[in-house]
Amino acid sequence: MKKKIIALSMLVGLGIVFGTVLVRCHYQEKQEVKTVSNQYYKTAKTENKKSGVKDYLKPAAPDNSDITIYRSKQNNNHYYIKAKEVGIDTKSPIVVNSKGQLLGKSVYIPSYDTQKIKYKPYVHYYEVDLNKSNNIVTLVNHKQIEKSIGSIVYEAHKYCVKHAVKSRRAITQSQISKNPQLLNAAIIFYGYSEISQSIERWNELAESTSGWKVYIEKNGRHLVYENKHAKQSDIKLRPNEYRIQNDQITYESFIVHANGEVMKKTVSLQTILNYVNSEQDRVAEVYNMEHEISIEHLR
């Protein structure tokens, strides 16, 4: 009887030990998988900022992409990732309507027509080695790793174009009343896009590749420079300027070779918003400009 009790006790003990080991292994794998997926999304976010599609697509995230994580057959701390990510179809039409700098010269930059843009899924494979301290996510060729891919340890199917496409919502009066950067972006954009047709100097601001600086004087004058890091003391020529009075915007420009003549043109703020919101590419450009404008109030 004693031998049976001892044998049973040993079996129970072994079961507890074995169960504890399984729980620990499962927990460790779960933590490793979490590390791998987090590192993948972190890398996707970094790469998106450097990508040519950053103005159109958000980085791969848990709510817009499929992800499958495999353990390597050769190394328990080595993982492979198969990701289905939202991308832009290469057949999407391109328009040329914005300016930039190339080798010191002003050039037109091509961009996608956001009203006709098409999206499609792209499948990529990555590897992550947890044996390395930095856990770098590396893009790999599927054929080269095919024989090393082991069992699936995690998968999630959340591919969704709607959640990946960046919003191009219309800009409203309410919105710009709470956002000075967006307000000034819309005014400057309209200035070099439309006002420049009658006051040519406003076209100078379209060529800026380093943002815009807006100094606001006590009397309400907004002085706008091409460089967001510009210092007023360093600039001799009187800049383009505008005043905001209720819902009216008055653009002004000092004409250098016209005996000091100042040209003016007044439009309503609603006219500016109607112009911007009439095309998706204009909306996108103003939203991008919002982050490239520095505003400083002069005492």
PDB file of C-alpha atoms in Angstrom, residues 79-203:
ATOM      1  CA  TYR A  79      11.571  34.123 -35.855  1.00  0.00           C
ATOM      2  CA  TYR A  80      10.192  34.809 -39.305  1.00  0.00           C
ATOM      3  CA  ILE A  81       7.317  37.118 -40.138  1.00  0.00           C
ATOM      4  CA  LYS A  82       4.984  36.934 -43.110  1.00  0.00           C
ATOM      5  CA  ALA A  83       3.132  40.234 -43.471  1.00  0.00           C
ATOM      6  CA  LYS A  84       0.402  41.279 -45.897  1.00  0.00           C
ATOM      7  CA  GLU A  85       0.536  45.067 -46.008  1.00  0.00           C
ATOM      8  CA  VAL A  86      -1.513  47.713 -47.815  1.00  0.00           C
ATOM      9  CA  GLY A  87       0.398  49.305 -50.686  1.00  0.00           C
ATOM     10  CA  ILE A  88      -0.228  51.535 -53.688  1.00  0.00           C
ATOM     11  CA  ASP A  89      -0.851  49.891 -57.043  1.00  0.00           C
ATOM     12  CA  THR A  90       1.871  50.916 -59.494  1.00  0.00           C
ATOM     13  CA  LYS A  91      -0.849  51.571 -62.077  1.00  0.00           C
ATOM     14  CA  SER A  92      -2.260  54.452 -60.017  1.00  0.00           C
ATOM     15  CA  PRO A  93      -2.242  57.729 -62.022  1.00  0.00           C
ATOM     16  CA  ILE A  94       0.317  60.398 -61.159  1.00  0.00           C
ATOM     17  CA  VAL A  95      -0.108  64.192 -61.300  1.00  0.00           C
ATOM     18  CA  VAL A  96       2.524  66.939 -61.278  1.00  0.00           C
ATOM     19  CA  ASN A  97       1.317  69.980 -59.363  1.00  0.00           C
ATOM     20  CA  SER A  98       3.768  70.823 -56.556  1.00  0.00           C
ATOM     21  CA  LYS A  99       7.254  72.321 -56.531  1.00  0.00           C
ATOM     22  CA  GLY A 100      10.462  71.301 -54.813  1.00  0.00           C
ATOM     23  CA  GLN A 101      14.217  71.735 -55.080  1.00  0.00           C
ATOM     24  CA  LEU A 102      16.666  69.557 -57.006  1.00  0.00           C
ATOM     25  CA  LEU A 103      20.343  70.539 -57.198  1.00  0.00           C
ATOM     26  CA  GLY A 104      19.415  74.081 -56.263  1.00  0.00           C
ATOM     27  CA  LYS A 105      16.772  74.412 -58.967  1.00  0.00           C
ATOM     28  CA  SER A 106      13.015  74.613 -58.636  1.00  0.00           C
ATOM     29  CA  VAL A 107      11.360  71.535 -60.125  1.00  0.00           C
ATOM     30  CA  TYR A 108       7.874  70.041 -60.219  1.00  0.00           C
ATOM     31  CA  ILE A 109       7.405  66.942 -58.075  1.00  0.00           C
ATOM     32  CA  PRO A 110       5.109  64.102 -59.180  1.00  0.00           C
ATOM     33  CA  SER A 111       2.512  62.788 -56.755  1.00  0.00           C
ATOM     34  CA  TYR A 112      -0.376  60.339 -56.829  1.00  0.00           C
ATOM     35  CA  ASP A 113      -3.822  61.546 -57.846  1.00  0.00           C
ATOM     36  CA  THR A 114      -5.621  60.862 -54.555  1.00  0.00           C
ATOM     37  CA  GLN A 115      -9.018  60.796 -56.274  1.00  0.00           C
ATOM     38  CA  LYS A 116      -7.959  57.924 -58.550  1.00  0.00           C
ATOM     39  CA  ILE A 117      -5.356  56.170 -56.440  1.00  0.00           C
ATOM     40  CA  LYS A 118      -5.631  52.365 -56.201  1.00  0.00           C
ATOM     41  CA  TYR A 119      -4.437  50.130 -53.378  1.00  0.00           C
ATOM     42  CA  LYS A 120      -3.377  46.485 -53.381  1.00  0.00           C
ATOM     43  CA  PRO A 121      -1.888  43.990 -50.900  1.00  0.00           C
ATOM     44  CA  TYR A 122       1.833  43.278 -50.872  1.00  0.00           C
ATOM     45  CA  VAL A 123       3.320  40.267 -49.066  1.00  0.00           C
ATOM     46  CA  HIS A 124       6.765  40.584 -47.475  1.00  0.00           C
ATOM     47  CA  TYR A 125       8.881  38.305 -45.297  1.00  0.00           C
ATOM     48  CA  TYR A 126      11.057  39.461 -42.400  1.00  0.00           C
ATOM     49  CA  GLU A 127      13.312  37.841 -39.824  1.00  0.00           C
ATOM     50  CA  VAL A 128      14.001  38.752 -36.202  1.00  0.00           C
ATOM     51  CA  ASP A 129      16.836  37.280 -34.148  1.00  0.00           C
ATOM     52  CA  LEU A 130      16.158  37.649 -30.415  1.00  0.00           C
ATOM     53  CA  ASN A 131      19.692  36.468 -29.679  1.00  0.00           C
ATOM     54  CA  LYS A 132      20.826  39.922 -30.774  1.00  0.00           C
ATOM     55  CA  SER A 133      20.280  42.771 -28.344  1.00  0.00           C
ATOM     56  CA  ASN A 134      18.774  45.195 -30.872  1.00  0.00           C
ATOM     57  CA  ASN A 135      16.185  42.729 -32.259  1.00  0.00           C
ATOM     58  CA  ILE A 136      16.499  44.207 -35.754  1.00  0.00           C
ATOM     59  CA  VAL A 137      13.707  43.382 -38.218  1.00  0.00           C
ATOM     60  CA  THR A 138      15.235  42.507 -41.600  1.00  0.00           C
ATOM     61  CA  LEU A 139      13.475  42.150 -44.957  1.00  0.00           C
ATOM     62  CA  VAL A 140      14.314  38.751 -46.486  1.00  0.00           C
ATOM     63  CA  ASN A 141      13.668  36.775 -49.653  1.00  0.00           C
ATOM     64  CA  HIS A 142      11.089  34.047 -49.092  1.00  0.00           C
ATOM     65  CA  LYS A 143      12.914  31.497 -51.241  1.00  0.00           C
ATOM     66  CA  GLN A 144      16.089  31.880 -49.175  1.00  0.00           C
ATOM     67  CA  ILE A 145      14.345  31.149 -45.857  1.00  0.00           C
ATOM     68  CA  GLU A 146      11.668  28.697 -47.039  1.00  0.00           C
ATOM     69  CA  LYS A 147      13.448  25.627 -45.645  1.00  0.00           C
ATOM     70  CA  SER A 148      14.134  27.328 -42.302  1.00  0.00           C
ATOM     71  CA  ILE A 149      10.538  28.296 -41.554  1.00  0.00           C
ATOM     72  CA  GLY A 150       9.060  26.219 -38.742  1.00  0.00           C
ATOM     73  CA  SER A 151       5.691  26.136 -37.001  1.00  0.00           C
ATOM     74  CA  ILE A 152       3.279  29.048 -36.669  1.00  0.00           C
ATOM     75  CA  VAL A 153       3.326  30.597 -33.208  1.00  0.00           C
ATOM     76  CA  TYR A 154       1.012  33.548 -33.893  1.00  0.00           C
ATOM     77  CA  GLU A 155      -1.234  34.896 -36.632  1.00  0.00           C
ATOM     78  CA  ALA A 156      -3.719  37.740 -37.011  1.00  0.00           C
ATOM     79  CA  HIS A 157      -5.776  38.620 -40.078  1.00  0.00           C
ATOM     80  CA  LYS A 158      -6.594  42.326 -39.960  1.00  0.00           C
ATOM     81  CA  TYR A 159      -5.786  43.476 -43.493  1.00  0.00           C
ATOM     82  CA  CYS A 160      -7.877  46.604 -44.103  1.00  0.00           C
ATOM     83  CA  VAL A 161      -7.339  49.310 -46.727  1.00  0.00           C
ATOM     84  CA  LYS A 162      -9.694  51.720 -44.946  1.00  0.00           C
ATOM     85  CA  HIS A 163      -7.577  51.644 -41.771  1.00  0.00           C
ATOM     86  CA  ALA A 164      -4.328  52.115 -43.709  1.00  0.00           C
ATOM     87  CA  VAL A 165      -5.251  55.089 -45.903  1.00  0.00           C
ATOM     88  CA  LYS A 166      -4.475  58.484 -44.412  1.00  0.00           C
ATOM     89  CA  SER A 167      -7.446  60.752 -43.951  1.00  0.00           C
ATOM     90  CA  ARG A 168      -7.959  63.557 -46.462  1.00  0.00           C
ATOM     91  CA  ARG A 169     -10.886  65.165 -44.661  1.00  0.00           C
ATOM     92  CA  ALA A 170     -11.987  68.636 -45.709  1.00  0.00           C
ATOM     93  CA  ILE A 171     -10.596  71.534 -43.670  1.00  0.00           C
ATOM     94  CA  THR A 172     -13.307  73.453 -41.795  1.00  0.00           C
ATOM     95  CA  GLN A 173     -13.636  76.930 -40.264  1.00  0.00           C
ATOM     96  CA  SER A 174     -14.030  75.339 -36.836  1.00  0.00           C
ATOM     97  CA  GLN A 175     -10.868  73.314 -37.338  1.00  0.00           C
ATOM     98  CA  ILE A 176      -8.614  76.219 -38.313  1.00  0.00           C
ATOM     99  CA  SER A 177      -9.994  78.446 -35.549  1.00  0.00           C
ATOM    100  CA  LYS A 178      -8.320  76.063 -33.082  1.00  0.00           C
ATOM    101  CA  ASN A 179      -5.194  75.364 -35.129  1.00  0.00           C
ATOM    102  CA  PRO A 180      -2.999  78.388 -36.046  1.00  0.00           C
ATOM    103  CA  GLN A 181      -0.540  76.233 -38.020  1.00  0.00           C
ATOM    104  CA  LEU A 182      -3.302  74.838 -40.234  1.00  0.00           C
ATOM    105  CA  LEU A 183      -4.864  78.299 -40.681  1.00  0.00           C
ATOM    106  CA  ASN A 184      -1.576  79.865 -41.796  1.00  0.00           C
ATOM    107  CA  ALA A 185      -0.802  76.848 -43.986  1.00  0.00           C
ATOM    108  CA  ALA A 186      -4.079  77.316 -45.881  1.00  0.00           C
ATOM    109  CA  ILE A 187      -3.464  81.068 -46.279  1.00  0.00           C
ATOM    110  CA  ILE A 188       0.107  80.625 -47.525  1.00  0.00           C
ATOM    111  CA  PHE A 189      -0.895  77.786 -49.861  1.00  0.00           C
ATOM    112  CA  TYR A 190      -3.625  79.925 -51.432  1.00  0.00           C
ATOM    113  CA  GLY A 191      -1.130  82.795 -51.620  1.00  0.00           C
ATOM    114  CA  TYR A 192       1.407  81.019 -53.790  1.00  0.00           C
ATOM    115  CA  SER A 193      -1.214  79.009 -55.698  1.00  0.00           C
ATOM    116  CA  GLU A 194      -3.714  81.754 -56.593  1.00  0.00           C
ATOM    117  CA  ILE A 195      -2.617  85.194 -55.333  1.00  0.00           C
ATOM    118  CA  SER A 196       0.661  84.725 -57.237  1.00  0.00           C
ATOM    119  CA  GLN A 197      -1.362  85.014 -60.464  1.00  0.00           C
ATOM    120  CA  SER A 198      -1.890  88.725 -59.748  1.00  0.00           C
ATOM    121  CA  ILE A 199       0.938  89.419 -57.254  1.00  0.00           C
ATOM    122  CA  GLU A 200       3.888  87.552 -58.707  1.00  0.00           C
ATOM    123  CA  ARG A 201       6.133  87.779 -55.631  1.00  0.00           C
ATOM    124  CA  TRP A 202       3.889  85.338 -53.763  1.00  0.00           C
ATOM    125  CA  ASN A 203       5.201  82.622 -56.061  1.00  0.00           C
TER     126      ASN A 203
END
